[in-house]
GROMACS .gro file of C-alpha atoms in nm:
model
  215
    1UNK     CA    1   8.264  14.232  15.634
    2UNK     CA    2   7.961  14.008  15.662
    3UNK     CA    3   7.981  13.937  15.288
    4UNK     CA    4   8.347  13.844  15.284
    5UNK     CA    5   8.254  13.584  15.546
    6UNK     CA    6   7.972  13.467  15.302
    7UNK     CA    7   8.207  13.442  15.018
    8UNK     CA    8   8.505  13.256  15.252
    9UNK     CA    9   8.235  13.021  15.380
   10UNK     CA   10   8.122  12.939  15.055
   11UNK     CA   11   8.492  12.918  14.947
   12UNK     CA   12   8.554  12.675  15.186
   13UNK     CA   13   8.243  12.460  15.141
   14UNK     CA   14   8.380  12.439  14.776
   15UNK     CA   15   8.704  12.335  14.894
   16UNK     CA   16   8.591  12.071  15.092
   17UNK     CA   17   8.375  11.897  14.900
   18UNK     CA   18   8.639  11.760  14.597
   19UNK     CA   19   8.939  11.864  14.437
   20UNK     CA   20   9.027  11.630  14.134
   21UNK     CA   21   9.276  11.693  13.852
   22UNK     CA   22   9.448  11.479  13.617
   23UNK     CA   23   9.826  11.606  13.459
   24UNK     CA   24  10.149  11.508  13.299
   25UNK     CA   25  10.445  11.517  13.489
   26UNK     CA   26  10.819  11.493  13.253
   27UNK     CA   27  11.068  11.328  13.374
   28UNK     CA   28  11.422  11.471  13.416
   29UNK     CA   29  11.749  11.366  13.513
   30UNK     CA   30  11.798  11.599  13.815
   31UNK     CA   31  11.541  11.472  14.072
   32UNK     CA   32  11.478  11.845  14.174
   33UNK     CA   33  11.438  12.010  13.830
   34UNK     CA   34  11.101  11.771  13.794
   35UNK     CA   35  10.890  11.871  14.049
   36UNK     CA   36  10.498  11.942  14.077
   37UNK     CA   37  10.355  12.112  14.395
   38UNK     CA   38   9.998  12.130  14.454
   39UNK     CA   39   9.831  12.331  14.769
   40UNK     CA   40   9.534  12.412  14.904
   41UNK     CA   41   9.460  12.575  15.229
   42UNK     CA   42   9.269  12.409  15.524
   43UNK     CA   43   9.217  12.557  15.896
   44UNK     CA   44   9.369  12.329  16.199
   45UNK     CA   45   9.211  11.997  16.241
   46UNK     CA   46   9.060  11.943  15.903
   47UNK     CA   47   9.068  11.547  15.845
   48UNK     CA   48   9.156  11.502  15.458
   49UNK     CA   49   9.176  11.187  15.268
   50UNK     CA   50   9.406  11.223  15.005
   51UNK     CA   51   9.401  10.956  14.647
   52UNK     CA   52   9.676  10.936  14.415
   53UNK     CA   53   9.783  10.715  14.133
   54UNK     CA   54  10.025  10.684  13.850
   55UNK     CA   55   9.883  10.566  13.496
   56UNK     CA   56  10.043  10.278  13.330
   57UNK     CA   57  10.333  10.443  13.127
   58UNK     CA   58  10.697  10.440  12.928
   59UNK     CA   59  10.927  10.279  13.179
   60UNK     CA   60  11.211  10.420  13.306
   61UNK     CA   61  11.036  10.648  13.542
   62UNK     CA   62  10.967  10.691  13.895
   63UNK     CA   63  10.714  10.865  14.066
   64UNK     CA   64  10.781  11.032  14.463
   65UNK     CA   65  10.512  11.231  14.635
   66UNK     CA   66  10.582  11.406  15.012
   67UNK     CA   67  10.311  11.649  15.184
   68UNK     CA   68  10.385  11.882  15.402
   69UNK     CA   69  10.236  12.236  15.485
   70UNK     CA   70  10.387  12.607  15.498
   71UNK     CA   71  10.353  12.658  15.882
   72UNK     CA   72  10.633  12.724  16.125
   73UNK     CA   73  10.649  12.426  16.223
   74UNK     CA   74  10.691  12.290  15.862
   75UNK     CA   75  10.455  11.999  15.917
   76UNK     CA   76  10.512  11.638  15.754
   77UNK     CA   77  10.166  11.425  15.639
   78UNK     CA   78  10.366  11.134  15.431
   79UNK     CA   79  10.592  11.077  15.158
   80UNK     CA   80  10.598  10.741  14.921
   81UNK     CA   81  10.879  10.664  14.692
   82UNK     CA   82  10.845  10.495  14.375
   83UNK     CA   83  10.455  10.596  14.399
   84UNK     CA   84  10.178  10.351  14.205
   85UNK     CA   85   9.860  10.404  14.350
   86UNK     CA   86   9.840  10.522  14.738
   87UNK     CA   87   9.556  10.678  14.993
   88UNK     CA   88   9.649  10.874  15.278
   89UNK     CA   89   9.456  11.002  15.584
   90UNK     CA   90   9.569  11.264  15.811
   91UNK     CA   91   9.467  11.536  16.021
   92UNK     CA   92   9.599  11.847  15.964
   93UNK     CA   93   9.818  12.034  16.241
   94UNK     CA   94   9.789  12.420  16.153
   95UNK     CA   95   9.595  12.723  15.981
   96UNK     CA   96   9.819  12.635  15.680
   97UNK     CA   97   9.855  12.527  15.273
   98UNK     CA   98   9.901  12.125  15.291
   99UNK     CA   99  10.130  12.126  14.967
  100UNK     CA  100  10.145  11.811  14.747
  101UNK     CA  101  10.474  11.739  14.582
  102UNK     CA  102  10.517  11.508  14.280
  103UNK     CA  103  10.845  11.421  14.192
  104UNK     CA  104  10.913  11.228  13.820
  105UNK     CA  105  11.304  11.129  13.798
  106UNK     CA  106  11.427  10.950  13.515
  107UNK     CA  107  11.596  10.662  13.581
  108UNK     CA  108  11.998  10.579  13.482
  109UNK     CA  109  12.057  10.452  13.163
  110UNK     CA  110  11.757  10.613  12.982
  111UNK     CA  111  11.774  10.931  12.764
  112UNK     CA  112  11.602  11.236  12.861
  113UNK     CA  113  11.337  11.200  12.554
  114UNK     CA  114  11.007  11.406  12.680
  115UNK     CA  115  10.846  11.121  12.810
  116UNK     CA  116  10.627  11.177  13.053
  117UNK     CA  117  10.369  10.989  13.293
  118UNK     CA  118   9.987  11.097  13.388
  119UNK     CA  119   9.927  11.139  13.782
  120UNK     CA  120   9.565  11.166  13.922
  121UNK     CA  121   9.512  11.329  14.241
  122UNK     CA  122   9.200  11.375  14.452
  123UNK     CA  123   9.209  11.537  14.735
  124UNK     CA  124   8.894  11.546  14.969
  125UNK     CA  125   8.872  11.785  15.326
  126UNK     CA  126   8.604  11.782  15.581
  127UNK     CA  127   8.298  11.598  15.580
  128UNK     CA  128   8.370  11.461  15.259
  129UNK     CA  129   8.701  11.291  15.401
  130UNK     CA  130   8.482  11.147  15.592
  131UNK     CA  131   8.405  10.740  15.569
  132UNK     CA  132   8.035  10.771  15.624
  133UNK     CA  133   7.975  10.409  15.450
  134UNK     CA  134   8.099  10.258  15.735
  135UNK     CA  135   7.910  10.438  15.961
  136UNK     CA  136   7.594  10.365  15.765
  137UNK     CA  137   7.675   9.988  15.803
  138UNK     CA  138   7.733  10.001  16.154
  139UNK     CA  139   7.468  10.261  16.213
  140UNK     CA  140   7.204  10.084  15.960
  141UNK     CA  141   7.116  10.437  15.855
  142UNK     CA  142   6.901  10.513  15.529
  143UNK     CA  143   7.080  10.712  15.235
  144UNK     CA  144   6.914  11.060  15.318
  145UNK     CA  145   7.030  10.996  15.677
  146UNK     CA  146   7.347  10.982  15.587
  147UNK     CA  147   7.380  11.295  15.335
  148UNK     CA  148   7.192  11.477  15.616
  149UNK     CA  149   7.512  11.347  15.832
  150UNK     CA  150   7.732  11.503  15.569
  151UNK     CA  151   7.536  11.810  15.556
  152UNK     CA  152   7.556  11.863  15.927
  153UNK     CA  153   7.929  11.782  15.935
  154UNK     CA  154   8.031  12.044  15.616
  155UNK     CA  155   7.764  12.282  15.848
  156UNK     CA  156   8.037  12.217  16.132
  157UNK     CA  157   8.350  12.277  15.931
  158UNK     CA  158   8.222  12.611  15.805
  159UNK     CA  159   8.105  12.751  16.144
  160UNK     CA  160   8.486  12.645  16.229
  161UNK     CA  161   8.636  12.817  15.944
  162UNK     CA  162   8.419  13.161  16.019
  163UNK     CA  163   8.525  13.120  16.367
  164UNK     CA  164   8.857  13.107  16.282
  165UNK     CA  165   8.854  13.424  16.066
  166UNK     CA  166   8.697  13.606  16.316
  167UNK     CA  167   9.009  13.552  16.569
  168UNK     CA  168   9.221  13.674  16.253
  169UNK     CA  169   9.031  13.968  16.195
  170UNK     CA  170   9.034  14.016  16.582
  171UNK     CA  171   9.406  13.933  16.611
  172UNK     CA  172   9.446  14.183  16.289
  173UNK     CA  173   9.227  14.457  16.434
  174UNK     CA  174   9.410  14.451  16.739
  175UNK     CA  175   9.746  14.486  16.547
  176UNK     CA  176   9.654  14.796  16.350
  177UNK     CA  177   9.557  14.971  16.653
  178UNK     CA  178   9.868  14.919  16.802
  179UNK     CA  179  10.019  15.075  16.530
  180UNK     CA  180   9.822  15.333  16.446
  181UNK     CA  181   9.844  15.430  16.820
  182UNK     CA  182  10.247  15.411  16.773
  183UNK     CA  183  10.240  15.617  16.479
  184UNK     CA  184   9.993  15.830  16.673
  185UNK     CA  185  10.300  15.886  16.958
  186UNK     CA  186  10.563  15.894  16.691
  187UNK     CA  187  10.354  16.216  16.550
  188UNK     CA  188  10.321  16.384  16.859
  189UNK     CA  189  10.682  16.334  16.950
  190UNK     CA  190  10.789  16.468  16.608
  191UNK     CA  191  10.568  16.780  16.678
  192UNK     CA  192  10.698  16.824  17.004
  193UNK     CA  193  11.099  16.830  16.878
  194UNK     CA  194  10.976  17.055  16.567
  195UNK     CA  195  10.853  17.303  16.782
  196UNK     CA  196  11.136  17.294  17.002
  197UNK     CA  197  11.384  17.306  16.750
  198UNK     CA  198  11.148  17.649  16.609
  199UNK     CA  199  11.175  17.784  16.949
  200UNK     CA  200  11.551  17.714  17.033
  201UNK     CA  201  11.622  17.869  16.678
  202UNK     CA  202  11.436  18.197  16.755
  203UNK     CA  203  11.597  18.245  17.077
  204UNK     CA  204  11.950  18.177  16.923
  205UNK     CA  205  11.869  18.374  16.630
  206UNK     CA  206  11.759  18.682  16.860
  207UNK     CA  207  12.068  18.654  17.078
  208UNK     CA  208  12.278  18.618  16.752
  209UNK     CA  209  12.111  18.968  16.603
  210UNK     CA  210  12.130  19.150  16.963
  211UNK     CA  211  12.496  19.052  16.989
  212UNK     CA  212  12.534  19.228  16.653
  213UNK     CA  213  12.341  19.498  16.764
  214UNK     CA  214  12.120  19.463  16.478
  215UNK     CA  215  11.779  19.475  16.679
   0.00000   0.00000   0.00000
């Protein structure tokens, strides 16, 4: 157990620091055949800063983007229609994937030819989201102090996110006991009527042989 919360500490350290890709998104006709969803999964109250833009392309195209996560509560972080180039801030709600949709729908009165246009998306969680160049104006701090600043604040998220897992492995725990205790019941009960059953069909099966005068 120790090592898997190694390897989701380092997992989440990776996460946080950057998460940069580059792709073509097609545009179609029907708005909701050409769609693009990217996720990634961050614990409650992770700030994330996330970049998008569109690269200069064929016309007749238009770009939307929403975010939102897969909680309960279905969470909304922004949508932009008609998308060029656009950072967004935001804090997120829940223990949760914060999902990225891209949207490419081709415009009336062009033909549906495979063309296509190139989105870039960054996003950045944690201590990277972070806009520690301001604070090093304000501050006056010296480069190392402010990487050591980083440090300490990726140290924080990661103490956060192994906290977190340990209530889910607690709250998980807790549920298989329960059941294993109900199953435990369940067994005992089924004994219980088995054996009755056994009994009540010897008794009945020694009346039935007695009244036939067979015993």
């Amino acid at each position: 157990m120790k090592g898997f919360y190694v390897f989701s500490a380092i997992a989440f350290l990776l996460a946080s620091l950057v998460s940069c890709l580059e792709f073509d998104l097609a545009a179609m006709p029907d708005v909701n055949g050409a769609r693009r969803c990217l996720s990634q999964w961050l614990p409650m109250g992770t700030h994330v800063k996330m970049t998008a833009k569109v690269l200069p392309g064929f016309p007749g195209q238009t770009i939307n983007m929403e975010i939102h996560d897969d909680s309960p509560n279905l969470n909304q972080y922004g949508a932009r229609k008609n998308l060029d180039e656009v950072v967004l801030r935001f804090d997120t709600q829940a223990h949760a994937n914060v999902i990225v949709c891209f949207q490419n729908a081709l415009d009336q009165g062009y033909s549906q030819d495979g063309r296509t246009l190139t989105i870039q998306f960054k996003m950045e969680s944690g201590a990277m989201a972070e806009d520690l160049h301001k604070v090093q104006n304000e501050l006056k701090l010296k480069p190392m102090e402010v990487e050591l600043r980083r440090l300490s604040m990726s140290l924080d998220d990661i103490q956060d996110e192994l906290q977190y897992l340990k209530q889910r492995e607690g709250t998980l725990r807790d549920s298989n006991e329960k059941m294993n205790s109900k199953v435990k019941t369940f067994s005992f009960f089924s004994i219980g009527f088995l054996v009755v059953v056994a009994a009540y069909e010897v008794v009945y099966l020694r009346r039935f042989f007695q009244q036939k005068k067979l015993i």
